[in-house]
Coordinates of C-alpha atoms and ligand atoms in Angstrom, one line a residue:
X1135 CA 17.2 -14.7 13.1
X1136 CA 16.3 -17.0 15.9
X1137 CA 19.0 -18.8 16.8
X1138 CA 17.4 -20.6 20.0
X1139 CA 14.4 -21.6 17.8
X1140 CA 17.1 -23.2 15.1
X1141 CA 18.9 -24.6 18.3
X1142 CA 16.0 -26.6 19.5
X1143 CA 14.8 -27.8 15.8
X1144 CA 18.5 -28.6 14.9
X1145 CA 18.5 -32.2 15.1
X1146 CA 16.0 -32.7 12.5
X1147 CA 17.7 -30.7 10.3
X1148 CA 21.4 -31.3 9.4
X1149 CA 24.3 -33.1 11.3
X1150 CA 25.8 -29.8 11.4
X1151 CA 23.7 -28.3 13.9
X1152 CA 21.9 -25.7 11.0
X1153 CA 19.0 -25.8 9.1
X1154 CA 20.4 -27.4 5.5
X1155 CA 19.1 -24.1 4.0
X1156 CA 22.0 -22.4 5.8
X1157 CA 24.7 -24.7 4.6
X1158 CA 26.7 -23.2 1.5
X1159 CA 28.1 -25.6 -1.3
X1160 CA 31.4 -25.0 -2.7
X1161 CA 31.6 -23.0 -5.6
X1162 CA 28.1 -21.0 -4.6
X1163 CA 27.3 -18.5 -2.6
X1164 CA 24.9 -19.2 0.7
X1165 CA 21.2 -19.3 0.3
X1166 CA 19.4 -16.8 1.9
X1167 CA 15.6 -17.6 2.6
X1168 CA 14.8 -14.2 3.5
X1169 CA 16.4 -13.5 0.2
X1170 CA 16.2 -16.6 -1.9
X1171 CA 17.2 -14.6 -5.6
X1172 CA 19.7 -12.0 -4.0
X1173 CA 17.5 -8.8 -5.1
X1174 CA 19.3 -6.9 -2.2
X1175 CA 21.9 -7.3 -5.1
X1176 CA 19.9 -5.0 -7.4
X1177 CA 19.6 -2.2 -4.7
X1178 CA 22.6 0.6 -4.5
X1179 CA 24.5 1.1 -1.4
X1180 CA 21.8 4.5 -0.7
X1181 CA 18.6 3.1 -1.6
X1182 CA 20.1 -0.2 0.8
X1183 CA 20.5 2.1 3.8
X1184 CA 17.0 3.7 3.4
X1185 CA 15.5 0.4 3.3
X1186 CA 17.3 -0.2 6.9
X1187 CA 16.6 3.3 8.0
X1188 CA 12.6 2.4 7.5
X1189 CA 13.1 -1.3 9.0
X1190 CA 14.1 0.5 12.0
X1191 CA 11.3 2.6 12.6
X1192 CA 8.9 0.3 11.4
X1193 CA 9.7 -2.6 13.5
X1194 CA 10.7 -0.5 17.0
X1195 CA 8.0 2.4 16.6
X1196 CA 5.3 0.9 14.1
X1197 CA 5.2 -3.2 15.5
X1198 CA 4.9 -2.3 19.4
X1199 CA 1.8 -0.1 18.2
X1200 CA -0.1 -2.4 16.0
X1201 CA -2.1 -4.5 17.8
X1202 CA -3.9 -2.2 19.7
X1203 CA -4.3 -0.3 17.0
X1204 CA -5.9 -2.6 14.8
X1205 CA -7.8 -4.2 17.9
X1206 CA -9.3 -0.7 18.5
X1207 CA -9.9 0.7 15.1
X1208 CA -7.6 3.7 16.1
X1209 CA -4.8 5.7 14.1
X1210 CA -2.2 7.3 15.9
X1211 CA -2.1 11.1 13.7
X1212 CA 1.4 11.2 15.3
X1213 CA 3.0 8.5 13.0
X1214 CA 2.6 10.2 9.8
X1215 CA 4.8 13.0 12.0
X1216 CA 6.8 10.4 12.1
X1217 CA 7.5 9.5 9.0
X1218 CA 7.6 12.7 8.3
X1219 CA 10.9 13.5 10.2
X1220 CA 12.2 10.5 8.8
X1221 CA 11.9 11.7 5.6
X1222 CA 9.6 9.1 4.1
X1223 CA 6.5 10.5 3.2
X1224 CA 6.3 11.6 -1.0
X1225 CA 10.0 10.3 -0.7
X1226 CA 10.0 10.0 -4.6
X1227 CA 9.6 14.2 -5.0
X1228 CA 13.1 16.7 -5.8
X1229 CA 12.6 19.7 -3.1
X1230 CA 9.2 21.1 -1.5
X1231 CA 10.8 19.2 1.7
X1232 CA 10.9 15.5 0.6
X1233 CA 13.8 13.8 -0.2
X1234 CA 13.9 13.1 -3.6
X1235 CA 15.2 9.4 -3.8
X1236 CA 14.7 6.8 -6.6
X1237 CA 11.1 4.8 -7.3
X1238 CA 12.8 1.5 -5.6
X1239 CA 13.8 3.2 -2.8
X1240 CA 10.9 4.8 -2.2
X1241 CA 9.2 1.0 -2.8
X1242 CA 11.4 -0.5 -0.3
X1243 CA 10.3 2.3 2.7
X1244 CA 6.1 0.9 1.5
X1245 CA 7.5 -2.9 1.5
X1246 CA 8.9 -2.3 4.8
X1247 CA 6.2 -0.7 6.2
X1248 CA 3.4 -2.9 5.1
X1249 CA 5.5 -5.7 6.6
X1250 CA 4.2 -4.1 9.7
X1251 CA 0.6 -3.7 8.8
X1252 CA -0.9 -2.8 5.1
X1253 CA -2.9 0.0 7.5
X1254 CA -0.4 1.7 8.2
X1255 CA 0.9 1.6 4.5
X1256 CA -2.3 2.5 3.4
X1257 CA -1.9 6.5 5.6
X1258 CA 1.5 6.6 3.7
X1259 CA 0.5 5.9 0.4
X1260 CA -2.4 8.2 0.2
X1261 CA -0.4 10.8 1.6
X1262 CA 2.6 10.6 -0.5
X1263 CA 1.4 8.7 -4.0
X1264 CA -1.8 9.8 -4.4
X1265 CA -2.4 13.5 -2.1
X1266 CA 1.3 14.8 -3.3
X1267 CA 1.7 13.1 -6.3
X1268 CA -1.6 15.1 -7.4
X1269 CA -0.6 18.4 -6.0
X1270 CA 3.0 18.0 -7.4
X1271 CA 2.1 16.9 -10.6
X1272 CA -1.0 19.1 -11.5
X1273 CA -1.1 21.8 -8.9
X1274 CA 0.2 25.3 -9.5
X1275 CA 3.6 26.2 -8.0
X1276 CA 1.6 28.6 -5.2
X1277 CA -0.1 25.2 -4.7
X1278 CA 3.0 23.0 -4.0
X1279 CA 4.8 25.8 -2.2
X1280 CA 2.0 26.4 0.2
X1281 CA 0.9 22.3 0.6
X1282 CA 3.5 20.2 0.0
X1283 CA 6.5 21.2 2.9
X1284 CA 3.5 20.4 5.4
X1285 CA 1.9 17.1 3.5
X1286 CA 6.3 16.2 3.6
X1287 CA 6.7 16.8 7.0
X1288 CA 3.4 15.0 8.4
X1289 CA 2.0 18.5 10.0
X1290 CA -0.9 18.3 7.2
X1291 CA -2.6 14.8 6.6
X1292 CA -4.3 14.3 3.0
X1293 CA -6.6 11.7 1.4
X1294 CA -7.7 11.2 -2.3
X1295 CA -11.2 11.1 -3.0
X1296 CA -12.1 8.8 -6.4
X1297 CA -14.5 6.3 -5.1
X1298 CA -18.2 7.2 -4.9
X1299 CA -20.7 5.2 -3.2
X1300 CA -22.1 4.3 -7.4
X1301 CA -19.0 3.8 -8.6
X1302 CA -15.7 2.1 -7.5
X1303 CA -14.3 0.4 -10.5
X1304 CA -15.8 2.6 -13.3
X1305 CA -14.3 6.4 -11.9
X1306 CA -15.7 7.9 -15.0
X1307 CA -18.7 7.7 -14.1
X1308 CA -18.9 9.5 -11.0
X1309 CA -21.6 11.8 -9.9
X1310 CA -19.1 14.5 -7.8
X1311 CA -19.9 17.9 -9.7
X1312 CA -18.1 21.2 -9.6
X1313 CA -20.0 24.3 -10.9
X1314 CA -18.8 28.3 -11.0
X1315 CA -20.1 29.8 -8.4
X1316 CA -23.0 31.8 -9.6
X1317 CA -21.7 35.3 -8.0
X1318 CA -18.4 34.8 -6.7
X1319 CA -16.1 34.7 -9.6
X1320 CA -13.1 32.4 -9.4
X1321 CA -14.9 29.8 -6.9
X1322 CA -16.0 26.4 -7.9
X1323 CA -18.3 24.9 -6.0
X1324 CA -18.3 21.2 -4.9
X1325 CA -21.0 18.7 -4.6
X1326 CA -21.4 15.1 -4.0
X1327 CA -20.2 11.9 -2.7
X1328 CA -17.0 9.9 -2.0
X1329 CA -16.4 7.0 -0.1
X1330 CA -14.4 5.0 1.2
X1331 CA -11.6 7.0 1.3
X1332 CA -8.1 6.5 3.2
X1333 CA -7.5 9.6 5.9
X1334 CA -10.7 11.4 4.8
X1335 CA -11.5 11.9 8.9
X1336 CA -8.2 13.7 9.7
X1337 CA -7.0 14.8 6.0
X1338 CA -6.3 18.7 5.9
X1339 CA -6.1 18.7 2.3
X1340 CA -9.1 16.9 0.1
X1341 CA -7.6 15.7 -3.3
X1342 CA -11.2 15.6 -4.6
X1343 CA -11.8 14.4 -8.2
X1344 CA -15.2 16.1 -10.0
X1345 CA -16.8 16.4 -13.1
X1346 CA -17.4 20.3 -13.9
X1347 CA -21.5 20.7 -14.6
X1348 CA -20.3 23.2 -17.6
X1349 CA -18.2 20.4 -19.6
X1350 CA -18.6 17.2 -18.5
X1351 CA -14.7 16.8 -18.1
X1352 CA -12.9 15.2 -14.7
X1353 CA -11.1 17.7 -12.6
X1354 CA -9.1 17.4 -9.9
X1355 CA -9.1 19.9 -6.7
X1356 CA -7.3 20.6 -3.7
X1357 CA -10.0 21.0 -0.9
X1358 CA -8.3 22.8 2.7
X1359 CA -10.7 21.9 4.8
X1360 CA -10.0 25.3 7.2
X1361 CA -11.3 27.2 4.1
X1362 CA -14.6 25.2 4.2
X1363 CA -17.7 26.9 5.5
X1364 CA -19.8 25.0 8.3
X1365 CA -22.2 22.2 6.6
X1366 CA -20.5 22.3 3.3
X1367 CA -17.4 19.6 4.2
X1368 CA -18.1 16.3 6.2
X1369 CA -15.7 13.5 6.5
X1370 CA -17.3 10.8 9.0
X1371 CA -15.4 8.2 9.7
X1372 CA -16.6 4.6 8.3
X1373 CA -16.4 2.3 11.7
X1374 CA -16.0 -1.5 12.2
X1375 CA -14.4 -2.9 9.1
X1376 CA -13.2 -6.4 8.9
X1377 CA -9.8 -5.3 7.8
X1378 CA -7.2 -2.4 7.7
X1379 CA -8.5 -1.7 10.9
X1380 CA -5.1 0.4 12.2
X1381 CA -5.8 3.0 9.3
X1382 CA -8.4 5.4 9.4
X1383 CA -11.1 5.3 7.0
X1384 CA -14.3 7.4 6.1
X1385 CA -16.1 9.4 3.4
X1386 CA -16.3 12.7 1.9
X1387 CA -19.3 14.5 1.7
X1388 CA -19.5 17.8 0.0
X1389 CA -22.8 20.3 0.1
X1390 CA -21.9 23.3 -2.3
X1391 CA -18.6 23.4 -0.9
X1392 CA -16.9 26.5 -2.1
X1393 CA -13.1 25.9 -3.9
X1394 CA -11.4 29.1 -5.0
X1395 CA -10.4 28.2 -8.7
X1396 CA -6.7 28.5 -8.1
X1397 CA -6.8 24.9 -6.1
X1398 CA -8.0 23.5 -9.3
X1399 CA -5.5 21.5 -11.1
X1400 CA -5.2 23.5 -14.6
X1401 CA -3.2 21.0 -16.4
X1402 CA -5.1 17.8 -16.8
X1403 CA -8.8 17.0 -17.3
X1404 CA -10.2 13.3 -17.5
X1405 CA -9.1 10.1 -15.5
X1406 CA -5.5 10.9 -16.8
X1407 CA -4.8 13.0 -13.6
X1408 CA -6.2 10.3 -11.1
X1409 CA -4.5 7.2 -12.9
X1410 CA -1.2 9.1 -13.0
X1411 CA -1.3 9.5 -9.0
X1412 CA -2.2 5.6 -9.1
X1413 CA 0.2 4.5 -11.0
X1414 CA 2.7 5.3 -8.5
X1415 CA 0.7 4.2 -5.6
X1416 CA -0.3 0.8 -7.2
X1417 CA 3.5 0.5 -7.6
X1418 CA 3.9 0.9 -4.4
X1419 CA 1.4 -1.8 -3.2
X1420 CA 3.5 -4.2 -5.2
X1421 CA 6.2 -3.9 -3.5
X1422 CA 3.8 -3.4 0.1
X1423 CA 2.4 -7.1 -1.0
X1424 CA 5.5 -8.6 -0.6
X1425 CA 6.3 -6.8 3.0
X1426 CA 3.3 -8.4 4.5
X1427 CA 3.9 -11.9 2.9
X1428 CA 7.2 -12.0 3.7
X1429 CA 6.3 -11.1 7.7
X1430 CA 4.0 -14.3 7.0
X1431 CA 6.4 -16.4 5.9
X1432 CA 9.1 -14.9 8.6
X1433 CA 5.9 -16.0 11.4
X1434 CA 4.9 -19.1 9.8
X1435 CA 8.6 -20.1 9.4
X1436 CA 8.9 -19.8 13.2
X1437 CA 6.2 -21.2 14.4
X1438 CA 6.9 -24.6 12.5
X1439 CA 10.4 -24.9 14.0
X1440 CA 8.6 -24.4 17.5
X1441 CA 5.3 -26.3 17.3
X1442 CA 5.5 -30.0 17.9
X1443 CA 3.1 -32.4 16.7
X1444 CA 3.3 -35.9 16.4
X1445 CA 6.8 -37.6 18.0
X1446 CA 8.0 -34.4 19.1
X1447 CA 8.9 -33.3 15.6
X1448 CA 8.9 -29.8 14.7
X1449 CA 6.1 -29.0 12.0
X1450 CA 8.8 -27.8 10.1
X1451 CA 9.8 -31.6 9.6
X1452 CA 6.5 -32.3 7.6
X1453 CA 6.9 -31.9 3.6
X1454 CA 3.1 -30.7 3.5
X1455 CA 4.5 -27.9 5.5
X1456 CA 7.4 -27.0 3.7
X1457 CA 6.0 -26.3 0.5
X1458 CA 3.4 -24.3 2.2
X1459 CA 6.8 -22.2 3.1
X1460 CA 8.5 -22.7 -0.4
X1461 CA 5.9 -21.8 -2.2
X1462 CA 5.8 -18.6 -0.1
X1463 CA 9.0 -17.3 -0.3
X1464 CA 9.2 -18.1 -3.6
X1465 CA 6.1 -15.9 -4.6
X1466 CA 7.7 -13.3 -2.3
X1467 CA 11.1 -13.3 -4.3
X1468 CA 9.4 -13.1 -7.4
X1469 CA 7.1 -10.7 -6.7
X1470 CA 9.9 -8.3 -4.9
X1471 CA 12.1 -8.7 -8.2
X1472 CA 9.1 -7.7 -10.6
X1473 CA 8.3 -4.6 -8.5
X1474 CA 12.3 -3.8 -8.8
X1475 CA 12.4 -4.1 -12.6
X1476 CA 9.3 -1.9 -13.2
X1477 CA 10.6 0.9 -10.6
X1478 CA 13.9 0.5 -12.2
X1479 CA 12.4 1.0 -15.9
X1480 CA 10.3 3.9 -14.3
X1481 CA 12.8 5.6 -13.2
X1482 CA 14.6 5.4 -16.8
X1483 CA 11.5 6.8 -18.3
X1484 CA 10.4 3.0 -19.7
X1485 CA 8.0 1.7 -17.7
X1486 CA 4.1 1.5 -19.2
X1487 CA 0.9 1.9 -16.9
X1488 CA 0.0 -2.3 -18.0
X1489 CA 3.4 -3.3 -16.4
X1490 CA 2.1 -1.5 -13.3
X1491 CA -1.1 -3.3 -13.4
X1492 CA 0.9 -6.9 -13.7
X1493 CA 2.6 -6.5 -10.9
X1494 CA -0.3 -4.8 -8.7
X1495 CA -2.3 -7.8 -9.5
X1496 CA 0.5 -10.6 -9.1
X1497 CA 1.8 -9.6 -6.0
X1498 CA -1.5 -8.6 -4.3
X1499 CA -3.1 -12.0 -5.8
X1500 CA -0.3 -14.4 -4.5
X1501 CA 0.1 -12.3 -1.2
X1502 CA -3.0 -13.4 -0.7
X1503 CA -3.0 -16.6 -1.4
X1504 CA -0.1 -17.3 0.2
X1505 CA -1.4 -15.8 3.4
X1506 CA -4.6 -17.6 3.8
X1507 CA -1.6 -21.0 3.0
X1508 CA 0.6 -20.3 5.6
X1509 CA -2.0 -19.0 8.3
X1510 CA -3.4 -22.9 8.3
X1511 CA 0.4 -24.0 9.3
X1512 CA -0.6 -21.6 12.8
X1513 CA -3.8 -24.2 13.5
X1514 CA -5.9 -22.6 16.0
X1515 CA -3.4 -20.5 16.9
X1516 CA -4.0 -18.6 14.2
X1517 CA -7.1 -16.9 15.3
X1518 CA -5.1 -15.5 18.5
X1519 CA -4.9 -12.0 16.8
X1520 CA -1.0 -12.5 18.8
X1521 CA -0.3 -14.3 16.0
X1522 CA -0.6 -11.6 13.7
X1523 CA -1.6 -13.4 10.4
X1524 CA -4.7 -13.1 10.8
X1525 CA -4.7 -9.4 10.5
X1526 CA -2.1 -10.0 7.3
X1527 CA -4.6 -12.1 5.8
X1528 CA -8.1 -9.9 6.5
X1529 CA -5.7 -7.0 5.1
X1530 CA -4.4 -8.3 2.1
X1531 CA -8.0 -9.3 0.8
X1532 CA -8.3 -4.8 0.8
X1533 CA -4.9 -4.3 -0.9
X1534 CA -6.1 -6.8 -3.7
X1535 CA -9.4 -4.8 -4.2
X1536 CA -8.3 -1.2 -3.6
X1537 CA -6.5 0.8 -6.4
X1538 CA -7.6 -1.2 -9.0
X1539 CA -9.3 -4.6 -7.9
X1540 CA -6.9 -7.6 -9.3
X1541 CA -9.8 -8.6 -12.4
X1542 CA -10.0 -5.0 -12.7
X1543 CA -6.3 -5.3 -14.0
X1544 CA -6.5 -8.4 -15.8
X1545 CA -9.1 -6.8 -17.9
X1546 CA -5.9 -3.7 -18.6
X1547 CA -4.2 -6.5 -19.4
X1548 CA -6.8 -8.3 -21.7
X1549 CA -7.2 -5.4 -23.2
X1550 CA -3.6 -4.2 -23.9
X1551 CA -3.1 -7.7 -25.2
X1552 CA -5.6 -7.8 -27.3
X1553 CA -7.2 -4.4 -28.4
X1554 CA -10.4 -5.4 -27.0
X1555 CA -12.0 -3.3 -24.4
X1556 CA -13.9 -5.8 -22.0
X1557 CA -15.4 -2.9 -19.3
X1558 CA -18.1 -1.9 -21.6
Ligands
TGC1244 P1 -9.8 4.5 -20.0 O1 -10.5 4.7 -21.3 O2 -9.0 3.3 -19.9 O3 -8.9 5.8 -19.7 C1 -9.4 7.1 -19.6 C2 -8.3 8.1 -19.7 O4 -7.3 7.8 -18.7 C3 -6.1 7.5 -19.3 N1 -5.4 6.5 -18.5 C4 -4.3 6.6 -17.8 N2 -3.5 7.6 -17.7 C5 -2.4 7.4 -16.9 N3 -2.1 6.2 -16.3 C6 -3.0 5.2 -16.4 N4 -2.7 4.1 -15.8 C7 -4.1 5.3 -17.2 N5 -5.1 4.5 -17.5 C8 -5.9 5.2 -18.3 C9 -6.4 7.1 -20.7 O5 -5.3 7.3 -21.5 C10 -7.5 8.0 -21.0 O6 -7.1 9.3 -21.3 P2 -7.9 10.2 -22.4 O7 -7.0 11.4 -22.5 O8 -8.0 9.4 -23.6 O9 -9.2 10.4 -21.8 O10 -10.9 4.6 -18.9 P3 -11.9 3.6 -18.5 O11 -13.0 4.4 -17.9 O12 -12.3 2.7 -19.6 O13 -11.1 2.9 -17.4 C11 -11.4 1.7 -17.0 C12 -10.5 1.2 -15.9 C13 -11.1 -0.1 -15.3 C14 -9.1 0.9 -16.4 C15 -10.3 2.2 -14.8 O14 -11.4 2.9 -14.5 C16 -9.7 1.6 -13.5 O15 -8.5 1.5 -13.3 N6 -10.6 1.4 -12.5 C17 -10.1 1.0 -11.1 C18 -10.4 2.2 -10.2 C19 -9.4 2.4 -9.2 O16 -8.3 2.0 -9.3 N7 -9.7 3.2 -8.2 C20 -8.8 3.5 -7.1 C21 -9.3 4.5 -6.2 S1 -8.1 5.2 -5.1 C22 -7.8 4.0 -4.0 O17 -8.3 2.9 -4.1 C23 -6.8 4.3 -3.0 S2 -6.7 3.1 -1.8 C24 -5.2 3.6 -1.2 C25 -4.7 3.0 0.0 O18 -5.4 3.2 1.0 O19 -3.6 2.5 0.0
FAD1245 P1 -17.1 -2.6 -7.5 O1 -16.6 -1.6 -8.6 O2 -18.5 -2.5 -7.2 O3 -16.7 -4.0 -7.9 C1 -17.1 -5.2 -7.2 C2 -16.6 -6.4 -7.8 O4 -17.0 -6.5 -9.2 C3 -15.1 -6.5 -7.9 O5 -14.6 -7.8 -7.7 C4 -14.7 -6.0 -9.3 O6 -13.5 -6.6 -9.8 C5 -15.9 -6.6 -10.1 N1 -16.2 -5.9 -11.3 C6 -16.5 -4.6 -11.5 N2 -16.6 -4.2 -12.7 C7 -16.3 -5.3 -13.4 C8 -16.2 -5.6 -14.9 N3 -16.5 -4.7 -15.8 N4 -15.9 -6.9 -15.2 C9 -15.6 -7.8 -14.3 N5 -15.7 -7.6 -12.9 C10 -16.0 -6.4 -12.5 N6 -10.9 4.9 -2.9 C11 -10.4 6.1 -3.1 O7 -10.8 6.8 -4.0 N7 -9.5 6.6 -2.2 C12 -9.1 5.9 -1.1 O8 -8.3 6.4 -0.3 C13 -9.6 4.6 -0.9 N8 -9.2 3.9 0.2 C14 -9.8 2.7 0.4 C15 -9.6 2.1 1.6 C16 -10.3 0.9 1.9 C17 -10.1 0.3 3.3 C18 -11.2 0.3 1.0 C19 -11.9 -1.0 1.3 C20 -11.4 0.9 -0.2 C21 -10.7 2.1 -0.5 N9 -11.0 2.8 -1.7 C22 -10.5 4.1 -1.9 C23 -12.0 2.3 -2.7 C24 -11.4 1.3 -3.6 O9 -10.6 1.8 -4.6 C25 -12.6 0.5 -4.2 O10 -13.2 -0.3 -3.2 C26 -12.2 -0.3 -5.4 O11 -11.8 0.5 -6.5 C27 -13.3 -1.2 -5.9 O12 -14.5 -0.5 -6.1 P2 -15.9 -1.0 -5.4 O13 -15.6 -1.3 -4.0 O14 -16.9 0.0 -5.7 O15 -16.2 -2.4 -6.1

C-alpha cells in the first residue's frame, strides 16, 4: 500500500488520518478493498503461499519487463523457463514434472500473472491448459513421458492450433485434414490452416486439431516440429496487433506434413478433446480477468488520491469517481469468488462445462467494462502507455473474444437453459 499517497489525501478522508475504508467498526472485522468479501478466506494455507510465490515473480521479474515488451511486440522465450523452475507451468498435473496442486491454486498463479499482462498469461495458458492438458489427457504414456517433463519445465514451448482462418467460433467445421500416408504405414499426414494461434512461432510441440480425410471425425495430434521435413511446417509470426502485444502470436501452416501415428491422440475423436483442454483454460481466464482488473483498480485507485483537480482535491474526493472504483472492485470480488466456487466444485468432480462458460463470460465481460470505466479516471494520462491501462484495456477486449467469444457463451448458456440450440 502507499502510505505517502494516503498521507497526502488524508485530510479529505477521515479525522483519523486514514482513508474511512480502513477504519474497522466494533464488532466487525476491517474492510479490505483489495479484498472487499475475504475470498483469501476460501484459500488453504498451501494454495495461499503459491499465490505469494507467483506475486513475487510476477511483479519483480514479469512487471520490470512489460513495457518494452509490449511496446516492441517481443516475448522473452526465457520466461516460460521461468515459470518453469518455479513450478507453474501445467501446475494442475500429478507427476511428469509439474506439481500437482489444486484447480484454485493453479487459478490463482493465472490471476496473478495476468495482473501483470494478459500476454504473458496467454504463453502460460497455452502451454499448460491447452498443449499439456491435451498431451496428458489424450496422449499415450510414451507421449507424456517423452513431452511433458520438458513442456513442465519451460525447455519445450507448445501452442494449440483450433482456429482456422474460415472458422473461429464454429471449430467443427474446420478444413485441417489428416490422411494415411499413401506408402509409409503408420504416418498421418497433415494439411491445412490455423491461425491465430498463441506460441505457434517458438512452440516445439504443435497440438494440432484435424479432421481425418477417411472419416470425417476431429483428431487431435502432437506435431514436434524437429521431426518436420523442410516446407511441410511454417509457423510465421502474425505482427502488429493492437493488443496482447507482449505474447507472441502467428499461424500454423501445414503442406503434407508427415505425423507418425503414435502422436495421435487414440482416445478421443470430435470437439470433445479440444473443449476438454478449454475448459480448463477458459477457467483459468476467469480467474486471469480479475488479475488485470484488479491492477486497474489498484492504478486507478492511486492515481485519484494523487491527481488534483479543482480546489486542490484529490479526484478521489469526487463521488462520480468513486463509483467508477466501487463498482470495480466489486465486479472484481465477485468475479474472483465465482471462479473459486467452480474450481472448488471441479476439483470435487461437480463442476459442468456451462458453469465454465458463466464465469468465462462474466469476468471477461465486466473486466472489460470496468477497464475502459476506470481508464477515463486517468484523463489524458491514460494514453501514456506508463500508465499501463491502456494496455489492460486493448488486452482484455482479446481475452473476452478468445476461447470462446463472451455471446459465443451466452448462446451455451441459452442453450443449456433452454434446450434450444441457437448456432445453427
Ligand atoms: P457441440 O455440439 O456443442 O459439441 C460437440 C461435441 O463436443 C462436446 N463438448 C464438450 N466436451 C467437453 N467440454 C465442453 N465444454 C464441451 N462442449 C461440447 C459435446 O458433448 C459434443 O460431443 P459429441 O461426442 O456429442 O460429439 O458443438 P458445436 O459445434 O455445436 O459447438 C458450438 C460451440 C459454439 C459451443 C463451440 O464450437 C465453441 O465453443 N466455439 C468457440 C470456439 C473456441 O472456444 N475456440 C477457442 C480456440 S483456442 C483459443 O482461443 C486459445 S487462446 C488462448 C490464450 O492465448 O490464452
Ligand atoms: P468469428 O467466429 O468470425 O466471430 C466474429 C464475431 O461474430 C464474434 O463476435 C462472435 O461472437 C460472433 N458470432 C459468430 N458466430 C455467431 C453466432 N452463431 N451467433 C452470434 N454471434 C456469432 N485460437 C487457437 O486455436 N489457439 C490459440 O492459441 C489462439 N490464440 C489467440 C490469440 C489471440 C491474440 C487472438 C486474437 C485469438 C486467438 N485464437 C486462438 C483465436 C480465437 O479463439 C478466435 O479469435 C475466437 O474463437 C473467435 O473466432 P474468430 O476470430 O474467427 O471470430
Amino acid at each position: 500500500m502507499n502510505t505517502s499517497v494516503l498521507r497526502t489525501a488524508s485530510r479529505h478522508l477521515s479525522k483519523a488520518g486514514r482513508p474511512r475504508s480502513l477504519r474497522t467498526v466494533r464488532g466487525y472485522a476491517t474492510f479490505n478493498w483489495e479484498d472487499p468479501l475475504a475470498a483469501s478466506e476460501l484459500y488453504t494455507e498451501e494454495e495461499l503461499a503459491i499465490q505469494e510465490t507467483a506475486r513475487q515473480y510476477c511483479q519483480e521479474q514479469l512487471q520490470p519487463r512489460v513495457l518494452d515488451a509490449y511496446r516492441h511486440e517481443n516475448y522473452d522465450r526465457r520466461i516460460l523457463e521461468e515459470m518453469g523452475e518455479l513450478g507453474l507451468l501445467g501446475a494442475t498435473i500429478e507427476g511428469y514434472g509439474c506439481a500437482g496442486v489444486s484447480t484454485v491454486a493453479s487459478g490463482l498463479i493465472t490471476k496473478e500473472v495476468e495482473r501483470v499482462d494478459s500476454g504473458y498469461r496467454s504463453g502460460m495458458s497455452v502451454q499448460s491448459s491447452l498443449a499439456m492438458t491435451a498431451i496428458h489427457e489424450f496422449g499415450t504414456e510414451e507421449l507424456k513421458e517423452r513431452l511433458l517433463p520438458g513442456l513442465a519445465k519451460g525447455k519445450l514451448a507448445g501452442c494449440f492450433g483450433l482456429t482456422e482462418p474460415n472458422h473461429g467460433s464454429d471449430p467443427g467445421a474446420m478444413e485441417t485434414v489428416a490422411r494415411e500416408h499413401p506408402t509409409k504405414k503408420g504416418t498421418y499426414l497433415l494439411s491445412g490452416a490455423k491461425t491465430w494461434i498463441t506460441n505457434s512461432p517458438i512452440a516445439d510441440v504443435l497440438v494440432v486439431w484435424a479432421k481425418l480425410e477417411s472419416t470425417g471425425k476431429i483428431h487431435g495430434f502432437a506435431v514436434e516440429r524437429d521431426q518436420c521435413p523442410a516446407g511441410t511446417l511454417e509457423t510465421p509470426a502474425i505482427k502488429n496487433k493492437t493488443a496482447l502485444r507482449a505474447s507472441i502470436t502467428g499461424m500454423i501452416q501445414l503442406d503434407d506434413c508427415p505425423v507418425p501415428a503414435e502422436n495421435m491422440f487414440p482416445e478421443v475423436q470430435g470437439l470433445t478433446g479440444p473443449f476438454t483442454c478449454l475448459n480448463s483454460a477458459r477457467l483459468g481466464i476467469a480467474f486471469g480477468a480479475m488479475g488485470a482488473l484488479e491492477d486497474c483498480l489498484s492504478r486507478a485507485r492511486t492515481y485519484a488520491l494523487e491527481r488534483k483537480q479543482f480546489k486542490g482535491n484529490p479526484l478521489a474526493k469526487y463521488q462520480l469517481i468513486q463509483k467508477k472504483l466501487a463498482d470495480a472492485a466489486t465486479d472484481a470480488t465477485y468475479g474472483t469468488l465465482a471462479a473459486t466456487q467452480v474450481a472448488r466444485l471441479k476439483d470435487a468432480g461437480k463442476a459442468t462445462p456451462e458453469m465454465i462458460s458463466l464465469v468465462k463470460r462474466q469476468n471477461c465481460d465486466r473486466a472489460l467494462a470496468n477497464s475502459r470505466i476506470l481508464q477515463e479516471v486517468f484523463g489524458g494520462n491514460a494514453t501514456s502507455d506508463e500508465y499501463h491501462i491502456g494496455r489492460h484495456v486493448a488486452n482484455l477486449f482479446v481475452v473476452q473474444t478468445y476461447e470462446g467469444q463472451s455471446d459465443i457463451h451466452a448462446l451455451i448458456l441459452g442453450r443449456a437453459i433452454t434446450g434450444v440450440q441457437a448456432f445453427v
